């Protein structure tokens, strides 16, 4: 007769274990289906203009406003924007020093070559007619400038920020996180090197930008350049449609 209570207890124990197992399975399934689910990134939208027409877009949509270039180098993109965005004022951010780690690119010159590059560009801009008062150099690491900007009250928040500095994943992500809060509402952030090349240690722009767009819930745009498109993000407060706004610019010379 003693065997009956034991059998009942074993049956009850098995039933309890079954209930517990079902509960754990439901909890795990819910965690994966809800809180652990990764958001789906919408594909980038291709706008109807190329990178070289960014300045035309800025002139037509922002006019007299501040812009920032992170990574100036020889100044090619700075000169293009100063010409095609005639009402813009640019802050040119570049430390012009050799980075010993994390930037294995030809653009990472030695210190003396960087200094010559800076002096050549500075002298050219100084002598160029119509450019005085439209640019300012900030020889500092890009991620450190937003704090100085706010602390020293350099001016209103920029309407445009161009990332053209160290294209590694870590550096790009750091610049995105540092400068996005600085960007004015309705402003544009853009950048170069949106490429599938590299593993992230050398060229990780695409991965960093894609992740940032998903985390911020932003639509990513790219220019219609076939080889190396520029990427574009718009901050809430604008019209949210780069392609439509730039339609007139695509016919600019």
mmCIF file of C-alpha atoms in Angstrom, residues 1-10:
data_model
loop_
_atom_site.group_PDB
_atom_site.id
_atom_site.type_symbol
_atom_site.label_atom_id
_atom_site.label_comp_id
_atom_site.label_asym_id
_atom_site.label_seq_id
_atom_site.Cartn_x
_atom_site.Cartn_y
_atom_site.Cartn_z
ATOM 1 C CA UNK A 1 0.000 0.000 0.000
ATOM 2 C CA UNK A 2 2.956 2.360 0.544
ATOM 3 C CA UNK A 3 3.724 2.286 -3.150
ATOM 4 C CA UNK A 4 0.541 4.203 -4.098
ATOM 5 C CA UNK A 5 1.461 7.525 -2.377
ATOM 6 C CA UNK A 6 4.937 7.318 -3.897
ATOM 7 C CA UNK A 7 3.465 6.793 -7.356
ATOM 8 C CA UNK A 8 1.097 9.740 -6.835
ATOM 9 C CA UNK A 9 3.999 11.949 -5.745
ATOM 10 C CA UNK A 10 6.048 10.952 -8.814
#
